[in-house]
PDB file of C-alpha atoms and ligand atoms in Angstrom:
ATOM      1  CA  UNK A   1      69.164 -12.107   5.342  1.00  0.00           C
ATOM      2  CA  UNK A   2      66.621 -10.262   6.324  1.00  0.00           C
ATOM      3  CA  UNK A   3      63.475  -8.270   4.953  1.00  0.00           C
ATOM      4  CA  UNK A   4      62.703  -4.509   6.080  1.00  0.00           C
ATOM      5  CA  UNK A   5      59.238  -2.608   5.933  1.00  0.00           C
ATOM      6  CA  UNK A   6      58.076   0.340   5.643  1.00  0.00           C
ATOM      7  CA  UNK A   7      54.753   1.275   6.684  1.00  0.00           C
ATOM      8  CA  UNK A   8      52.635   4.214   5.833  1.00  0.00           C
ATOM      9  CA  UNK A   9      53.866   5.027   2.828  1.00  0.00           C
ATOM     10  CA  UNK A  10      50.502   6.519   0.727  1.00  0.00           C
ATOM     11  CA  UNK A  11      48.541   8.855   2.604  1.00  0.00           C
ATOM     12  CA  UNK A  12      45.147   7.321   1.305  1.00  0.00           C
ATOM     13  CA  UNK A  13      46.358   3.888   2.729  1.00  0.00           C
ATOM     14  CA  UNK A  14      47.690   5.608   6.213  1.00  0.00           C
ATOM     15  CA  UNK A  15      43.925   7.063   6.220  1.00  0.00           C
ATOM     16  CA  UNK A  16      42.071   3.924   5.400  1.00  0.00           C
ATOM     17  CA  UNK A  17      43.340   2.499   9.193  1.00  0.00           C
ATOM     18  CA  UNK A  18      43.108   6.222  10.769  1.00  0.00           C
ATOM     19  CA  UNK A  19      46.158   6.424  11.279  1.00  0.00           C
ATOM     20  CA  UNK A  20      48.162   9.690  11.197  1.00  0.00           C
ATOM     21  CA  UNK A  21      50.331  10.574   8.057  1.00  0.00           C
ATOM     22  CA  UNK A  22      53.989   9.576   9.425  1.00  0.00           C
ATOM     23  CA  UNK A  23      56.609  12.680   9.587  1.00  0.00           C
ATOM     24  CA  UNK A  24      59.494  10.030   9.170  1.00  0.00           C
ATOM     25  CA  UNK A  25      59.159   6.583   7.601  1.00  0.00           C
ATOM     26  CA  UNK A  26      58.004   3.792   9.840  1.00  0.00           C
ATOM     27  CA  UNK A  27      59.932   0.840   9.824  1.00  0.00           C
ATOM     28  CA  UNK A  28      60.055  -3.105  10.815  1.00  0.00           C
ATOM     29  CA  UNK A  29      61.671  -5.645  10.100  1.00  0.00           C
ATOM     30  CA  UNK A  30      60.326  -9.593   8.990  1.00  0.00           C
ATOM     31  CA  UNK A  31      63.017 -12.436   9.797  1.00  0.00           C
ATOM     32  CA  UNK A  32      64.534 -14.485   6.439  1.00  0.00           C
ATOM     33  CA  UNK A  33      61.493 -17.413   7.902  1.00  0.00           C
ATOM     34  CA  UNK A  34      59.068 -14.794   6.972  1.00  0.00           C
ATOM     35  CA  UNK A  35      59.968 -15.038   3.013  1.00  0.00           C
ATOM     36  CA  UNK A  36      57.724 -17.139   0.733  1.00  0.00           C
ATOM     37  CA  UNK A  37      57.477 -18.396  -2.580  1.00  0.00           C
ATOM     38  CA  UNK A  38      54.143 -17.521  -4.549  1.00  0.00           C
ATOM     39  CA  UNK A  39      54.751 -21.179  -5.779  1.00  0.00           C
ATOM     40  CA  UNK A  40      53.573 -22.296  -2.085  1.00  0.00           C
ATOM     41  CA  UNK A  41      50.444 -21.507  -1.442  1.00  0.00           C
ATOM     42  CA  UNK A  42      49.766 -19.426   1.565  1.00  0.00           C
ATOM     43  CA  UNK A  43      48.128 -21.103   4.531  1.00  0.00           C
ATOM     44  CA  UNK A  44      45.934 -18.733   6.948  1.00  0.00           C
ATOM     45  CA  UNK A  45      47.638 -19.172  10.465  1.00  0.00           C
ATOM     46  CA  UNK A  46      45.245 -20.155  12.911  1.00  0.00           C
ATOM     47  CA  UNK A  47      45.923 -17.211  15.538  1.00  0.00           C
ATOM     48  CA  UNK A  48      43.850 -14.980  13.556  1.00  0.00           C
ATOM     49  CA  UNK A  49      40.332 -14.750  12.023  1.00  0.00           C
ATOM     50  CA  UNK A  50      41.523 -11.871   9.818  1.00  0.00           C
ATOM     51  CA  UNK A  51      44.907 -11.953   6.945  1.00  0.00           C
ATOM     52  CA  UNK A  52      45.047  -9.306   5.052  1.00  0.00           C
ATOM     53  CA  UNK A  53      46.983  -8.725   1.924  1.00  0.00           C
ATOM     54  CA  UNK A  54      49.258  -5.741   1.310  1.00  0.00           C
ATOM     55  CA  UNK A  55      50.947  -5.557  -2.259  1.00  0.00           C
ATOM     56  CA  UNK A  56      53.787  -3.968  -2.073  1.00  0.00           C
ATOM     57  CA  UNK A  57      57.264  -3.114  -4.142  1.00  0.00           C
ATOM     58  CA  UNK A  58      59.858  -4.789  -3.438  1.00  0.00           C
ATOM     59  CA  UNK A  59      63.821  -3.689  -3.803  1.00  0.00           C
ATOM     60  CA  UNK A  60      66.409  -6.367  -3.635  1.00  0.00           C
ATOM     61  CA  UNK A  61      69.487  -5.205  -2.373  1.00  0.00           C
ATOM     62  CA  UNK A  62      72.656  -5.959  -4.204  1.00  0.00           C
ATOM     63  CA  UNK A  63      75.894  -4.998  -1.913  1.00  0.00           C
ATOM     64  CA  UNK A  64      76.333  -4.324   1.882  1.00  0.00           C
ATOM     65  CA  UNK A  65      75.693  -0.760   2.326  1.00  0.00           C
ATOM     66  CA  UNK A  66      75.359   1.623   5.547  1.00  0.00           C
ATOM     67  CA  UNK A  67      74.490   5.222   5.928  1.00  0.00           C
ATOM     68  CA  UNK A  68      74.204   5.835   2.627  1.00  0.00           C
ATOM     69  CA  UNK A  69      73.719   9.298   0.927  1.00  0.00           C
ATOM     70  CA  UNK A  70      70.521   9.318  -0.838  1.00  0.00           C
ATOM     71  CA  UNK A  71      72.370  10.040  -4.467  1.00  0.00           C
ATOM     72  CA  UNK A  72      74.263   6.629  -3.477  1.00  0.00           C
ATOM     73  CA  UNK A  73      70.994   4.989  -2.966  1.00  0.00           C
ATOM     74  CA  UNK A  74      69.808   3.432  -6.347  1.00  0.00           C
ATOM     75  CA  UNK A  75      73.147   2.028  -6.859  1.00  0.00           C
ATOM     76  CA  UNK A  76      72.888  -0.352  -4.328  1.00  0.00           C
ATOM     77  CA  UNK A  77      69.541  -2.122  -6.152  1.00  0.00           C
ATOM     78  CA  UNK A  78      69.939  -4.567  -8.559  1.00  0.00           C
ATOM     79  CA  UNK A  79      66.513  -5.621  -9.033  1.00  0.00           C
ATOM     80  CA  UNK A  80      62.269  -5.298  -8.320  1.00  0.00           C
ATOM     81  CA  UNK A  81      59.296  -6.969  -7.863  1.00  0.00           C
ATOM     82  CA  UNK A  82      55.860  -6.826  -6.708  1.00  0.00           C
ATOM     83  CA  UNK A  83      55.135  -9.145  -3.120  1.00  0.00           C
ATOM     84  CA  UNK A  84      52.411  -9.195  -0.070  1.00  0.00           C
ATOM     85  CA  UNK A  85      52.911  -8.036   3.214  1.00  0.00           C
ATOM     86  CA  UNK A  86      50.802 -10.198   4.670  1.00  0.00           C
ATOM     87  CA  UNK A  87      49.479  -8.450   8.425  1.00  0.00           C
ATOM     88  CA  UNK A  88      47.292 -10.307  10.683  1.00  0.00           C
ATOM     89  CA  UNK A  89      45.325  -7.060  11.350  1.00  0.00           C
ATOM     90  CA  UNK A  90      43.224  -8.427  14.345  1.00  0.00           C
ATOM     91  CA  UNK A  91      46.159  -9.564  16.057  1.00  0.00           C
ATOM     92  CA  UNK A  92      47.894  -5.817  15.131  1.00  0.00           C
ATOM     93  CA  UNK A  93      44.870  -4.075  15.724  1.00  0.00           C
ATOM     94  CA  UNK A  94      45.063  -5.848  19.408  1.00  0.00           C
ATOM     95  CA  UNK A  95      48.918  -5.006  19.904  1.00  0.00           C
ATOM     96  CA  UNK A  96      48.415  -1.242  18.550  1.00  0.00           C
ATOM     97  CA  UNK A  97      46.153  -0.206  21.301  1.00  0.00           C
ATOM     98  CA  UNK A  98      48.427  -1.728  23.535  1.00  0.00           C
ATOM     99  CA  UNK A  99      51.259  -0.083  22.775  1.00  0.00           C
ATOM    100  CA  UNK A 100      53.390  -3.533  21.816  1.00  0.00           C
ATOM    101  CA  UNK A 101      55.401  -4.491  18.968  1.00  0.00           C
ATOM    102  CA  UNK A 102      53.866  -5.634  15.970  1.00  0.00           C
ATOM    103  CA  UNK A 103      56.385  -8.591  14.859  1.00  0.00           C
ATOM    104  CA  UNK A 104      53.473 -11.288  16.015  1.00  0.00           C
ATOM    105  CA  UNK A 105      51.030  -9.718  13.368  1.00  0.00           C
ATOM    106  CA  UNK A 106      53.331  -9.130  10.600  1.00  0.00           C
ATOM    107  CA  UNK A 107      56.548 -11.590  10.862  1.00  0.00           C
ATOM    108  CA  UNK A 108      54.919 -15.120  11.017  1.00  0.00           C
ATOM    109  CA  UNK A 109      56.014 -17.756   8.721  1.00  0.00           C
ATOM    110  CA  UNK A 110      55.625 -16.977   5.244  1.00  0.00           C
ATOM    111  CA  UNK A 111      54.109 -13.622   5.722  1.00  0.00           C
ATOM    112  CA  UNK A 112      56.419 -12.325   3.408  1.00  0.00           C
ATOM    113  CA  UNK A 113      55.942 -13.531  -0.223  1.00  0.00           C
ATOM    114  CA  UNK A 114      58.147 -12.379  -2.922  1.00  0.00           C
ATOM    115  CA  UNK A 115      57.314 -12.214  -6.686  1.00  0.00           C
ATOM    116  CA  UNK A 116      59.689 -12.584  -9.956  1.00  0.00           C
ATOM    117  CA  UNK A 117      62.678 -10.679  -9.649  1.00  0.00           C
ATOM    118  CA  UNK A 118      62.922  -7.968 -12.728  1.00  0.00           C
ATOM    119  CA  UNK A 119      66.005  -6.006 -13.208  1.00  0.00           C
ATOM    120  CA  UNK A 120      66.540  -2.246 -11.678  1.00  0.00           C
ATOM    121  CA  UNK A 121      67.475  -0.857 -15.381  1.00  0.00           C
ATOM    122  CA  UNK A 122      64.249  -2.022 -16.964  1.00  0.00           C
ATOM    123  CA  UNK A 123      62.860   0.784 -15.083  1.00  0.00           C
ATOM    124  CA  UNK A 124      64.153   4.040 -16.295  1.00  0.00           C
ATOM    125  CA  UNK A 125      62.055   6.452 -13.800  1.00  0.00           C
ATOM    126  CA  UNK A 126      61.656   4.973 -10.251  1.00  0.00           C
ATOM    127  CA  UNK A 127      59.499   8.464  -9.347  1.00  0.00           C
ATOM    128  CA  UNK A 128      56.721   6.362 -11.520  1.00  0.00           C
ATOM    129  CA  UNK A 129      56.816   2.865 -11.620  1.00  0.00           C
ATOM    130  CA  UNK A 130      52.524   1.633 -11.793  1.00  0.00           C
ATOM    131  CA  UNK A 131      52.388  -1.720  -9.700  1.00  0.00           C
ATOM    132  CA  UNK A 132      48.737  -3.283  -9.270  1.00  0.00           C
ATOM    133  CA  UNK A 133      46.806  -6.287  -7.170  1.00  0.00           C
ATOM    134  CA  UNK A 134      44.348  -8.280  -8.166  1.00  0.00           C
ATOM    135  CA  UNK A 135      41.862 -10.812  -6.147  1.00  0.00           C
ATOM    136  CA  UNK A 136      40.123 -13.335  -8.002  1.00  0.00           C
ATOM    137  CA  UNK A 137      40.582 -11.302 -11.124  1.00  0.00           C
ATOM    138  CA  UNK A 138      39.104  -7.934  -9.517  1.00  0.00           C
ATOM    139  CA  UNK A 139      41.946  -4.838  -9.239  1.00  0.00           C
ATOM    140  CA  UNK A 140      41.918  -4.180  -5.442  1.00  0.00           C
ATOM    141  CA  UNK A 141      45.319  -2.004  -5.591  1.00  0.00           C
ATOM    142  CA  UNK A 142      46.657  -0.319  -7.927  1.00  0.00           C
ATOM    143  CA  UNK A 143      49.281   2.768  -7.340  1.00  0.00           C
ATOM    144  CA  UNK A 144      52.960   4.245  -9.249  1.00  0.00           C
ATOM    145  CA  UNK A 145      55.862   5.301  -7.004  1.00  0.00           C
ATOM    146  CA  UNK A 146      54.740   8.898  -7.401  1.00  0.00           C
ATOM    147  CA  UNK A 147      52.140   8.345  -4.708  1.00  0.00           C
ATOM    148  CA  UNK A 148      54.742   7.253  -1.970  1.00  0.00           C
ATOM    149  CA  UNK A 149      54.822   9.958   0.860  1.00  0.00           C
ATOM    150  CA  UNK A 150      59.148   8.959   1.024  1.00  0.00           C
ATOM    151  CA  UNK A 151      60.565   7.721  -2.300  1.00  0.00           C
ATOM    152  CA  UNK A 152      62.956   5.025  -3.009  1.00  0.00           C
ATOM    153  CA  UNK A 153      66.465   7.226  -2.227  1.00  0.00           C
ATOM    154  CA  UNK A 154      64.916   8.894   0.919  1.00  0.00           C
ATOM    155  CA  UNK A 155      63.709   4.969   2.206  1.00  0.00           C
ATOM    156  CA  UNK A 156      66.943   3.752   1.533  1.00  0.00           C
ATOM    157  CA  UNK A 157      69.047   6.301   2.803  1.00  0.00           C
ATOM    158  CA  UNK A 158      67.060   6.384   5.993  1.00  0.00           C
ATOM    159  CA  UNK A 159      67.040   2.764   6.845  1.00  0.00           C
ATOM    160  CA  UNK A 160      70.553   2.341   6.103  1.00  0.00           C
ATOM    161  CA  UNK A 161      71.116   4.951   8.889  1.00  0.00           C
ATOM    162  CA  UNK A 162      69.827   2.490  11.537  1.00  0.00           C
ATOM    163  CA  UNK A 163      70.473  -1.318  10.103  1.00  0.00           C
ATOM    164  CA  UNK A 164      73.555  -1.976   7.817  1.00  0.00           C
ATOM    165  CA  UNK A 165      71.952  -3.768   4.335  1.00  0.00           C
ATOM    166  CA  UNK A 166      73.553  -6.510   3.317  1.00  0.00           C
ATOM    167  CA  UNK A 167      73.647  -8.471  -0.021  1.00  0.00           C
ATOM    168  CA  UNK A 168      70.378 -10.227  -0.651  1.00  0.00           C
ATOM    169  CA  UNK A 169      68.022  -7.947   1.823  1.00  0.00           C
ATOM    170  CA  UNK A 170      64.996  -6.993   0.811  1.00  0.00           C
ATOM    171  CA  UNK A 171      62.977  -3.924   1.221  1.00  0.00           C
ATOM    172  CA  UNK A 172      59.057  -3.692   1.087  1.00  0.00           C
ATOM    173  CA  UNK A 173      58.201  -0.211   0.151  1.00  0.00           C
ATOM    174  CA  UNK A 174      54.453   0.284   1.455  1.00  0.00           C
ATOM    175  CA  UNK A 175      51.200  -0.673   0.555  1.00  0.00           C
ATOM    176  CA  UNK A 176      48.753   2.006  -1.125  1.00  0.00           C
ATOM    177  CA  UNK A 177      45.137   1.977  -0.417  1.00  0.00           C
ATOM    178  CA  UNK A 178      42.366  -1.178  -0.979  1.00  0.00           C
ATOM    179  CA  UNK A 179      44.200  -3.068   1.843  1.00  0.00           C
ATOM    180  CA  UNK A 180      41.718  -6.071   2.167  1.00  0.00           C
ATOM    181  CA  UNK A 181      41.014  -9.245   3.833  1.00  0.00           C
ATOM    182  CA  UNK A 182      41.505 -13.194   1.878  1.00  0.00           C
ATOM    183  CA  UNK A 183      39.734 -16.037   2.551  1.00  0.00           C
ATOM    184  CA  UNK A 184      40.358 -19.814   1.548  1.00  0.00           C
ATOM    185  CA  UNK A 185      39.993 -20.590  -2.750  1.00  0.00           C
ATOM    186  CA  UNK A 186      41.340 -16.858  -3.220  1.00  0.00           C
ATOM    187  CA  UNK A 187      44.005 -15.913  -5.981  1.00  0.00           C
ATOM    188  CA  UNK A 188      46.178 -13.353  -5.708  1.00  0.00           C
ATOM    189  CA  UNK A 189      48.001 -11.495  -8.616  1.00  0.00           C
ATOM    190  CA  UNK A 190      50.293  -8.710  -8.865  1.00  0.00           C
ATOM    191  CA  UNK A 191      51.876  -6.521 -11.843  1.00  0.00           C
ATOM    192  CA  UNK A 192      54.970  -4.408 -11.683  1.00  0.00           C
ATOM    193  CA  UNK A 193      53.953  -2.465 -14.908  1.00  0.00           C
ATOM    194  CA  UNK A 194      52.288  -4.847 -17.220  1.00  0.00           C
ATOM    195  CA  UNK A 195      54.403  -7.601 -16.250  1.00  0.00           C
ATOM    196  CA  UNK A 196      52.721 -10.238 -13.985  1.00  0.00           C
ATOM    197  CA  UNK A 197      55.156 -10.670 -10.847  1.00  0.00           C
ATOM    198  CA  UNK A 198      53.457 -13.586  -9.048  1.00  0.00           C
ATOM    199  CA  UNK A 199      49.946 -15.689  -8.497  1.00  0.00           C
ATOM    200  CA  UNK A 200      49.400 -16.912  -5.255  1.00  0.00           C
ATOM    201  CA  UNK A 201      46.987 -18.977  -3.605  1.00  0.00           C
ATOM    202  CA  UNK A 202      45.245 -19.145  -0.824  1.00  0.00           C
ATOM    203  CA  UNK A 203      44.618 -22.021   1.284  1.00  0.00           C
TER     204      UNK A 203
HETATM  205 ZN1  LIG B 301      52.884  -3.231   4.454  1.00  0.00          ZN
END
């Protein structure tokens, strides 16, 4: 199993770390040891001063799929959710300007936490789908689908071009802007719609 990303995705959010608005999505990939429960809290690694949260949407894929055409796309889905992409950003900040891969400040343990799954179907119109973030009870995030600079067909059909999906996968959509940093006694909590999808602490 394994959990793909796609950065960039809202041009406020791509401006908020100046950096340029991407012609073609950005991907990377987390390992399954990334993936977390919201029912485990999330402990701050000690190789960086500086976590920040990323809520994100989150497809689950349903069947193995490659190369798919982007009508073929939403077919392969079978559910949704609302998780963090946790990002170290002192340690990515470090590798950007170096040129190096960013897998140190974005795959760690748990750096990939997951909220209740909700079925595909309860969501009639992917092109608008609100999700929302809130820390310590203060909205932080808050975006809909229609924002994304590549929607959910062009994402999928894209990344299935390069890495086969397989049953289970998961796909983390983007984070729009308010990107921010948590700190130790901080709660976390996201909504797909008006439907809470997870509360998370941090330790
Ligand atoms: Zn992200």
């Amino acid at each position: 199993m394994k959990i793909v990303c796609v950065g960039r995705n809202y041009v406020a959010h791509a401006r908020e770390l100046g950096n340029e608005v991407p012609s073609d999505p950005v991907i990377f990939i987390k390992p399954a040891t990334a993936l977390s429960s919201p029912d485990t809290p999330f402990s701050i690694p000690s190789f960086s001063n500086e976590i920040h949260y990323e809520c994100e949407l989150v497809l689950r894929i349903a069947k193995p799929v490659r190369q798919l055409k982007k009508e073929e796309t939403l077919s392969c889905i079978d559910a949704i959710t609302a998780g963090i992409d946790f990002t170290a950003r002192d340690l990515q900040q470090q590798l950007k300007e170096k040129g190096l891969p960013w897998e140190k400040a974005k795959a760690f343990d748990g750096a990939a936490v997951v909220g209740t799954w909700m079925p595909i179907d309860q969501f009639p119109n992917k092109k608008d789908i609100h999700f929302c973030l809130y820390k310590n009870r203060v909205i932080v995030q808050q975006a809909s689908t229609a924002q994304m600079i590549f929607d959910f067909e062009t994402l999928l059909s894209h990344i299935s071009m390069y890495f086969t999906l397989e049953h289970g996968d998961l796909v983390f959509t983007g984070t729009p802007a308010g990107v921010g940093p948590v700190e130790p006694g901080d709660v976390l909590e996201g909504f797909v719609e008006d439907d809470s999808a997870f509360e998370l602490s941090i330790l």
